[in-house]
PDB file of C-alpha atoms in Angstrom:
ATOM      1  CA  MET A  86     -15.470  -1.238   0.899  1.00 67.00           C
ATOM      2  CA  ILE A  87     -14.072   0.683  -2.195  1.00 81.00           C
ATOM      3  CA  HIS A  88     -10.914   0.235  -2.798  1.00 88.00           C
ATOM      4  CA  PRO A  89      -8.043   2.354  -3.978  1.00 93.00           C
ATOM      5  CA  ALA A  90      -6.744   2.913  -7.076  1.00 95.00           C
ATOM      6  CA  GLU A  91      -3.443   1.031  -7.348  1.00 96.00           C
ATOM      7  CA  LYS A  92      -0.876   3.649  -7.886  1.00 97.00           C
ATOM      8  CA  GLU A  93      -2.591   5.351  -4.789  1.00 97.00           C
ATOM      9  CA  LEU A  94      -1.908   2.524  -3.057  1.00 97.00           C
ATOM     10  CA  ARG A  95       1.965   1.745  -4.111  1.00 98.00           C
ATOM     11  CA  ALA A  96       2.437   5.529  -3.007  1.00 98.00           C
ATOM     12  CA  VAL A  97       1.518   5.087   0.269  1.00 98.00           C
ATOM     13  CA  LEU A  98       3.380   1.899   0.741  1.00 98.00           C
ATOM     14  CA  ALA A  99       6.362   3.507  -0.280  1.00 98.00           C
ATOM     15  CA  ARG A 100       6.016   7.293   1.971  1.00 98.00           C
ATOM     16  CA  PHE A 101       5.244   4.647   5.102  1.00 98.00           C
ATOM     17  CA  ALA A 102       8.249   2.695   3.804  1.00 98.00           C
ATOM     18  CA  GLN A 103      10.890   5.314   3.874  1.00 98.00           C
ATOM     19  CA  ALA A 104       8.752   6.910   6.718  1.00 98.00           C
ATOM     20  CA  ARG A 105       9.641   3.678   8.583  1.00 98.00           C
ATOM     21  CA  ILE A 106      13.115   3.597   7.717  1.00 98.00           C
ATOM     22  CA  GLU A 107      14.063   6.880   8.360  1.00 98.00           C
ATOM     23  CA  HIS A 108      12.434   6.656  11.859  1.00 98.00           C
ATOM     24  CA  ASP A 109      14.250   3.617  12.999  1.00 97.00           C
ATOM     25  CA  VAL A 110      17.717   4.746  11.288  1.00 98.00           C
ATOM     26  CA  ARG A 111      17.253   8.105  13.289  1.00 97.00           C
ATOM     27  CA  PRO A 112      14.165   8.589  15.302  1.00 98.00           C
ATOM     28  CA  THR A 113      12.973  12.875  15.469  1.00 98.00           C
ATOM     29  CA  GLY A 114       9.471  14.122  16.199  1.00 98.00           C
ATOM     30  CA  ARG A 115       9.420  14.705  12.271  1.00 98.00           C
ATOM     31  CA  THR A 116      10.387  11.321  12.144  1.00 98.00           C
ATOM     32  CA  SER A 117       7.918   9.732  14.557  1.00 98.00           C
ATOM     33  CA  ARG A 118       4.996  12.664  12.926  1.00 98.00           C
ATOM     34  CA  ASP A 119       5.755  10.783   9.422  1.00 98.00           C
ATOM     35  CA  LEU A 120       5.470   7.868  10.233  1.00 98.00           C
ATOM     36  CA  GLU A 121       2.232   7.960  11.963  1.00 98.00           C
ATOM     37  CA  ASP A 122       0.457   9.896   9.011  1.00 98.00           C
ATOM     38  CA  SER A 123       1.240   7.134   6.776  1.00 98.00           C
ATOM     39  CA  THR A 124       0.317   4.658   8.883  1.00 98.00           C
ATOM     40  CA  TYR A 125      -2.693   6.367   9.137  1.00 98.00           C
ATOM     41  CA  THR A 126      -3.126   6.989   5.154  1.00 97.00           C
ATOM     42  CA  LEU A 127      -2.324   3.197   4.728  1.00 97.00           C
ATOM     43  CA  CYS A 128      -4.955   2.181   7.476  1.00 97.00           C
ATOM     44  CA  VAL A 129      -7.889   4.117   6.558  1.00 96.00           C
ATOM     45  CA  MET A 130      -7.447   3.428   2.645  1.00 96.00           C
ATOM     46  CA  THR A 131      -6.751  -0.087   3.114  1.00 96.00           C
ATOM     47  CA  GLY A 132      -9.778   0.131   5.825  1.00 95.00           C
ATOM     48  CA  ALA A 133      -7.554  -1.744   8.438  1.00 97.00           C
ATOM     49  CA  ARG A 134      -6.956  -0.304  12.270  1.00 97.00           C
ATOM     50  CA  THR A 135      -2.921  -1.761  12.754  1.00 97.00           C
ATOM     51  CA  ALA A 136      -0.219  -1.081  10.618  1.00 97.00           C
ATOM     52  CA  GLU A 137       0.041  -5.074  10.489  1.00 97.00           C
ATOM     53  CA  GLN A 138      -3.318  -5.675   8.959  1.00 98.00           C
ATOM     54  CA  ALA A 139      -3.080  -2.636   6.290  1.00 98.00           C
ATOM     55  CA  LEU A 140      -0.107  -4.122   4.981  1.00 98.00           C
ATOM     56  CA  LEU A 141      -1.919  -7.365   4.446  1.00 98.00           C
ATOM     57  CA  ALA A 142      -4.365  -5.926   3.877  1.00 97.00           C
ATOM     58  CA  ALA A 143      -2.768  -3.712   0.570  1.00 97.00           C
ATOM     59  CA  ASP A 144      -0.944  -7.370   0.055  1.00 97.00           C
ATOM     60  CA  ALA A 145      -3.795  -9.246  -0.759  1.00 96.00           C
ATOM     61  CA  LEU A 146      -5.140  -5.616  -2.632  1.00 96.00           C
ATOM     62  CA  LEU A 147      -2.355  -5.877  -4.936  1.00 96.00           C
ATOM     63  CA  GLU A 148      -2.408  -9.523  -5.632  1.00 96.00           C
ATOM     64  CA  GLN A 149      -6.449  -8.435  -6.616  1.00 94.00           C
ATOM     65  CA  TYR A 150      -4.785  -6.075  -8.834  1.00 95.00           C
ATOM     66  CA  ARG A 151      -2.414  -8.177 -10.434  1.00 92.00           C
ATOM     67  CA  ALA A 152      -5.044 -11.380 -10.863  1.00 91.00           C
ATOM     68  CA  GLY A 153      -7.116  -8.874 -13.216  1.00 85.00           C
ATOM     69  CA  ARG A 154      -4.300  -7.719 -15.219  1.00 78.00           C
ATOM     70  CA  VAL A 155      -3.581 -11.430 -15.774  1.00 68.00           C
ATOM     71  CA  SER A 156      -6.733 -12.437 -16.815  1.00 62.00           C
ATOM     72  CA  VAL A 157      -7.218  -9.396 -18.882  1.00 56.00           C
ATOM     73  CA  CYS A 158      -4.131 -10.510 -21.178  1.00 57.00           C
ATOM     74  CA  GLN A 159      -5.340 -14.302 -21.054  1.00 59.00           C
ATOM     75  CA  GLU A 160      -8.746 -12.726 -22.671  1.00 58.00           C
ATOM     76  CA  GLU A 161      -7.301 -10.346 -24.958  1.00 57.00           C
ATOM     77  CA  GLU A 162      -4.778 -13.658 -26.299  1.00 57.00           C
ATOM     78  CA  THR A 163      -7.878 -15.419 -25.828  1.00 59.00           C
ATOM     79  CA  LEU A 164      -9.427 -13.224 -28.604  1.00 56.00           C
ATOM     80  CA  ALA A 165      -6.493 -12.357 -30.944  1.00 57.00           C
ATOM     81  CA  ALA A 166      -6.572 -16.934 -31.650  1.00 56.00           C
TER      82      ALA A 166
END
């Protein structure tokens, strides 16, 4: 599976969160479409079938990105020593 760029994943998560909040606070046809679109995008980006699965997959990807940054920093410190 091709992994999305971290920046793009974070942008889609933010869009999903905003759509979810707006739809929960004041549901309209527009908020429903926005939520559906952002959910679909998040599912496609993570390879999931449901919003819940997509959020879990996004969390796992973000953890991988974080772990990769920590590993690179540790390697740089080792090389600098």
